[in-house]
Short mmCIF file of C-alpha atoms and ligand atoms in Angstrom, two decimals:
data_model
loop_
_atom_site.label_atom_id
_atom_site.label_comp_id
_atom_site.label_asym_id
_atom_site.label_seq_id
_atom_site.Cartn_x
_atom_site.Cartn_y
_atom_site.Cartn_z
CA MET A 1 -3.75 -40.65 18.71
CA SER A 2 -0.13 -41.64 18.17
CA ALA A 3 2.11 -39.34 16.17
CA ALA A 4 2.30 -41.90 13.36
CA LYS A 5 -1.48 -42.18 13.23
CA ILE A 6 -1.88 -38.41 13.07
CA THR A 7 0.62 -38.23 10.24
CA SER A 8 -1.05 -40.82 8.01
CA THR A 9 -4.59 -39.55 8.69
CA HIS A 10 -3.66 -35.97 7.93
CA ALA A 11 -1.74 -36.87 4.79
CA GLU A 12 -4.78 -38.83 3.55
CA ARG A 13 -7.15 -35.97 4.29
CA LEU A 14 -4.85 -33.57 2.48
CA THR A 15 -4.95 -35.82 -0.58
CA GLN A 16 -8.76 -36.02 -0.38
CA VAL A 17 -9.19 -32.25 -0.13
CA ARG A 18 -6.79 -31.68 -3.00
CA GLU A 19 -8.85 -34.13 -5.04
CA ARG A 20 -12.08 -32.28 -4.19
CA ILE A 21 -10.48 -29.04 -5.36
CA ALA A 22 -9.19 -30.62 -8.56
CA ARG A 23 -12.59 -32.16 -9.32
CA ALA A 24 -14.42 -28.87 -8.68
CA CYS A 25 -11.98 -27.11 -11.00
CA ARG A 26 -12.51 -29.72 -13.71
CA ASP A 27 -16.30 -29.47 -13.36
CA SER A 28 -16.20 -25.74 -13.96
CA GLY A 29 -13.49 -25.78 -16.62
CA ARG A 30 -10.92 -24.05 -14.41
CA ASP A 31 -7.20 -24.68 -14.07
CA PRO A 32 -6.63 -26.57 -10.76
CA ASP A 33 -3.55 -24.42 -10.15
CA ALA A 34 -5.80 -21.36 -9.98
CA VAL A 35 -7.14 -22.38 -6.55
CA ARG A 36 -4.85 -22.30 -3.50
CA LEU A 37 -5.52 -24.31 -0.36
CA LEU A 38 -5.29 -22.59 3.00
CA ALA A 39 -5.19 -25.11 5.87
CA VAL A 40 -7.21 -23.54 8.69
CA SER A 41 -5.36 -24.80 11.74
CA LYS A 42 -7.10 -22.80 14.49
CA GLY A 43 -8.00 -25.05 17.39
CA GLN A 44 -5.71 -27.81 16.13
CA PRO A 45 -2.69 -29.17 18.01
CA LEU A 46 0.83 -28.53 16.83
CA GLU A 47 1.40 -32.19 15.83
CA ALA A 48 -1.43 -31.89 13.33
CA LEU A 49 0.20 -28.86 11.70
CA ARG A 50 3.52 -30.73 11.65
CA ALA A 51 1.84 -33.67 9.93
CA LEU A 52 0.34 -31.46 7.21
CA ALA A 53 3.61 -29.58 6.76
CA ALA A 54 5.43 -32.92 6.39
CA ALA A 55 2.88 -33.85 3.70
CA GLY A 56 3.73 -30.68 1.80
CA GLN A 57 1.17 -28.11 2.98
CA ARG A 58 2.70 -24.64 3.39
CA ARG A 59 -0.24 -22.23 3.87
CA PHE A 60 -1.82 -22.09 7.32
CA GLY A 61 -4.71 -19.95 8.57
CA GLU A 62 -5.21 -18.94 12.20
CA SER A 63 -7.93 -16.90 13.95
CA TYR A 64 -6.56 -16.21 17.42
CA VAL A 65 -3.35 -14.25 17.77
CA GLN A 66 -1.92 -15.81 20.95
CA GLU A 67 -2.61 -19.36 19.79
CA ALA A 68 -1.07 -18.58 16.42
CA MET A 69 2.09 -17.06 17.89
CA VAL A 70 2.86 -20.26 19.78
CA LYS A 71 2.43 -22.37 16.66
CA ILE A 72 4.33 -20.06 14.32
CA ARG A 73 7.34 -20.18 16.65
CA ALA A 74 7.13 -23.90 17.36
CA LEU A 75 6.58 -25.03 13.77
CA ASP A 76 9.61 -22.98 12.75
CA CYS A 77 8.91 -23.42 9.04
CA PRO A 78 10.69 -20.64 7.13
CA ASP A 79 8.84 -21.30 3.87
CA CYS A 80 5.40 -21.57 5.48
CA GLU A 81 2.93 -18.78 4.82
CA TRP A 82 0.74 -17.59 7.72
CA HIS A 83 -2.69 -16.12 7.10
CA PHE A 84 -4.67 -14.31 9.79
CA ILE A 85 -8.40 -14.92 9.18
CA GLY A 86 -10.03 -14.04 12.52
CA PRO A 87 -11.60 -10.95 14.06
CA LEU A 88 -9.02 -8.18 14.46
CA GLN A 89 -8.53 -5.90 17.42
CA SER A 90 -6.36 -2.80 17.34
CA ASN A 91 -4.31 -3.93 20.34
CA LYS A 92 -3.25 -7.07 18.40
CA ALA A 93 -2.40 -5.24 15.19
CA ALA A 94 1.35 -5.09 15.88
CA LEU A 95 1.66 -8.83 16.53
CA VAL A 96 -0.35 -9.63 13.40
CA ALA A 97 1.57 -7.19 11.22
CA GLU A 98 4.92 -8.53 12.41
CA ASN A 99 4.20 -12.25 12.26
CA PHE A 100 1.76 -12.93 9.42
CA ASP A 101 2.09 -12.78 5.64
CA TRP A 102 -1.61 -12.28 4.90
CA VAL A 103 -4.68 -10.85 6.65
CA HIS A 104 -8.13 -11.76 5.26
CA SER A 105 -10.34 -10.00 7.78
CA ILE A 106 -9.95 -6.25 7.24
CA ASP A 107 -13.33 -4.56 7.54
CA ARG A 108 -12.50 -1.05 8.71
CA VAL A 109 -9.88 1.53 7.95
CA LYS A 110 -8.73 1.95 11.54
CA ILE A 111 -7.45 -1.64 11.65
CA ALA A 112 -5.88 -1.31 8.22
CA MET A 113 -3.98 1.78 9.31
CA ALA A 114 -2.74 0.07 12.48
CA LEU A 115 -1.51 -2.95 10.48
CA SER A 116 0.25 -0.74 7.95
CA ARG A 117 1.92 1.32 10.65
CA HIS A 118 3.27 -1.79 12.40
CA ARG A 119 4.48 -3.62 9.30
CA THR A 120 8.27 -3.86 9.41
CA PRO A 121 9.56 -1.45 6.75
CA ASP A 122 12.03 -3.92 5.21
CA ALA A 123 9.44 -6.72 4.99
CA PRO A 124 7.26 -7.04 1.90
CA PRO A 125 3.85 -5.40 2.38
CA LEU A 126 1.24 -7.40 4.27
CA GLN A 127 -1.05 -9.07 1.70
CA VAL A 128 -4.64 -8.23 2.59
CA CYS A 129 -8.24 -9.02 1.72
CA LEU A 130 -11.29 -7.03 2.73
CA GLN A 131 -13.88 -9.11 4.55
CA VAL A 132 -17.35 -8.56 3.10
CA ASN A 133 -20.65 -9.19 4.88
CA ILE A 134 -22.20 -10.79 1.81
CA SER A 135 -25.26 -12.39 3.41
CA GLY A 136 -26.22 -9.01 4.86
CA GLU A 137 -27.47 -10.49 8.09
CA THR A 138 -26.64 -9.99 11.73
CA SER A 139 -22.97 -10.97 11.38
CA LYS A 140 -20.77 -8.47 13.18
CA SER A 141 -17.84 -8.81 10.82
CA GLY A 142 -17.43 -7.60 7.30
CA VAL A 143 -17.94 -4.40 5.37
CA GLU A 144 -21.22 -3.93 3.48
CA VAL A 145 -20.90 -4.19 -0.30
CA ALA A 146 -22.03 -0.58 -0.65
CA ASP A 147 -19.12 0.60 1.50
CA LEU A 148 -16.46 -1.42 -0.32
CA PRO A 149 -15.26 1.21 -2.83
CA VAL A 150 -14.42 3.72 -0.09
CA LEU A 151 -12.62 1.17 2.10
CA ALA A 152 -10.71 -0.26 -0.86
CA GLU A 153 -9.56 3.22 -1.84
CA GLN A 154 -8.33 3.93 1.69
CA VAL A 155 -6.55 0.57 2.07
CA ALA A 156 -4.90 0.87 -1.34
CA THR A 157 -3.04 4.00 -0.25
CA LEU A 158 -1.44 2.42 2.85
CA PRO A 159 2.29 1.72 2.30
CA GLY A 160 2.51 -1.36 4.55
CA LEU A 161 -0.38 -3.18 2.87
CA ARG A 162 -1.03 -4.64 -0.54
CA LEU A 163 -4.71 -5.09 -1.35
CA ARG A 164 -5.16 -8.50 -3.00
CA GLY A 165 -8.88 -9.18 -2.90
CA LEU A 166 -12.03 -10.00 -0.98
CA MET A 167 -13.01 -12.58 1.61
CA THR A 168 -16.39 -13.70 2.88
CA ILE A 169 -17.97 -16.14 5.33
CA PRO A 170 -21.54 -16.51 4.06
CA ARG A 171 -24.43 -17.62 6.21
CA PRO A 172 -24.12 -21.44 6.44
CA THR A 173 -26.54 -23.38 4.24
CA ASP A 174 -26.44 -26.79 2.58
CA ASN A 175 -28.46 -25.52 -0.37
CA ASN A 176 -26.08 -25.40 -3.33
CA ALA A 177 -27.96 -22.65 -5.16
CA ALA A 178 -27.90 -20.43 -2.06
CA GLN A 179 -24.18 -21.11 -1.56
CA ARG A 180 -23.46 -20.17 -5.16
CA ASP A 181 -25.59 -17.05 -4.95
CA ALA A 182 -23.54 -15.67 -2.01
CA PHE A 183 -20.22 -16.47 -3.68
CA ARG A 184 -21.39 -14.97 -6.96
CA ARG A 185 -22.17 -11.71 -5.16
CA LEU A 186 -18.61 -11.59 -3.80
CA ARG A 187 -17.22 -12.16 -7.29
CA VAL A 188 -19.41 -9.40 -8.74
CA ALA A 189 -18.26 -7.03 -5.97
CA SER A 190 -14.66 -7.84 -6.83
CA GLU A 191 -15.26 -7.22 -10.53
CA GLU A 192 -16.76 -3.86 -9.59
CA LEU A 193 -13.59 -2.90 -7.70
CA ARG A 194 -11.44 -4.00 -10.61
CA ARG A 195 -13.44 -1.70 -12.86
CA LEU A 196 -12.57 1.10 -10.44
CA GLY A 197 -8.88 0.33 -11.03
CA HIS A 198 -7.97 -2.03 -8.17
CA ASP A 199 -5.60 -4.77 -9.23
CA LEU A 200 -7.24 -7.69 -7.36
CA ASP A 201 -6.33 -11.34 -7.91
CA THR A 202 -7.76 -13.08 -4.82
CA LEU A 203 -11.24 -14.32 -3.94
CA SER A 204 -10.93 -15.96 -0.52
CA MET A 205 -14.13 -18.00 -0.35
CA GLY A 206 -15.16 -21.59 0.33
CA MET A 207 -14.68 -23.76 3.44
CA SER A 208 -14.99 -27.48 4.24
CA ASP A 209 -18.71 -27.67 3.43
CA ASP A 210 -19.03 -25.34 0.46
CA LEU A 211 -15.73 -25.25 -1.40
CA GLU A 212 -17.25 -26.76 -4.56
CA ALA A 213 -19.80 -23.94 -4.85
CA ALA A 214 -17.08 -21.36 -4.17
CA ILE A 215 -14.79 -22.78 -6.85
CA ALA A 216 -17.66 -22.83 -9.36
CA GLU A 217 -18.06 -19.09 -8.70
CA GLY A 218 -14.39 -18.24 -9.08
CA SER A 219 -12.72 -18.75 -5.70
CA THR A 220 -8.92 -18.53 -5.90
CA LEU A 221 -8.30 -19.57 -2.28
CA VAL A 222 -10.33 -21.98 -0.17
CA ARG A 223 -9.99 -21.95 3.63
CA VAL A 224 -10.38 -25.51 4.86
CA GLY A 225 -10.30 -26.59 8.50
CA THR A 226 -12.30 -29.62 9.60
CA ALA A 227 -12.08 -31.49 6.28
CA LEU A 228 -8.28 -31.49 6.70
CA PHE A 229 -7.88 -31.80 10.44
CA GLY A 230 -11.08 -33.29 11.80
CA PRO A 231 -12.99 -31.53 14.59
CA ARG A 232 -11.24 -28.64 16.32
CA GLN A 233 -9.74 -29.60 19.69
CA LEU A 234 -8.46 -26.51 21.43
CA ALA A 235 -10.74 -23.99 23.06
CA GLY A 236 -11.36 -20.70 21.30
C1 PLP B 301 -12.78 -21.72 10.99
C2 PLP B 301 -12.76 -20.97 9.71
C3 PLP B 301 -12.68 -21.66 8.47
C4 PLP B 301 -12.65 -23.16 8.34
O1 PLP B 301 -13.90 -23.71 8.55
P1 PLP B 301 -14.15 -25.29 8.30
O2 PLP B 301 -15.62 -25.38 8.21
O3 PLP B 301 -13.57 -26.00 9.48
O4 PLP B 301 -13.47 -25.66 7.04
C5 PLP B 301 -12.60 -20.88 7.33
N1 PLP B 301 -12.60 -19.52 7.37
C6 PLP B 301 -12.68 -18.86 8.53
C7 PLP B 301 -12.67 -17.37 8.51
C8 PLP B 301 -12.77 -19.55 9.73
O5 PLP B 301 -12.86 -18.85 10.87
#
């Protein structure tokens, strides 16, 4: 694809996704400004990120640290916000803490402590979500709902982190009722933590295929990849 073609296609897709979000907000009586759009750019070439940035997108989500580092440096966009949404390993904690604004995938205290320790003291705290295994299946990532209060309490005390909310990747299904049921359980878990005194304002839920169901259940941030960029191209 030529650079011009990439630019127009990506700008159009951005408009379409924004319209889907606005419509879903209208349908559930929510303010469209209450839902932020995270462009999930993992596996996408740099020109595609440039095209979306030129069209006004500022929030990007990446899952692989090395791939992300290359793009963060090359895009060189001082007002862009970088969200780490992938599986976290302790040996990558320093790079993530130093180069990202948000992390959505915290599911154990060891990783949280490593991120906090490596956050540059004069930077604002890293904004974090706890990843919850809401479908309770074989998925390796995510804390169980029953273990959330303890993890939230531990994360809330770490000076380099600011606990903002919860994230989930439910088991994929095209059944709307099943989608809503999973997202509702994340919202209820978040309300539970708020009752315990945690000041949470973020529900990171909804992707290309289920963002409408997520918004109906209270999502405040949707993570959208393929609907914005088309199929992923890079390995990983
Ligand atoms: C890849 C990914 C997405 C985006 O998925 P799409 O179906 O392409 O929209 C969202 N969240 C996480 C955590 C991902 O890894």
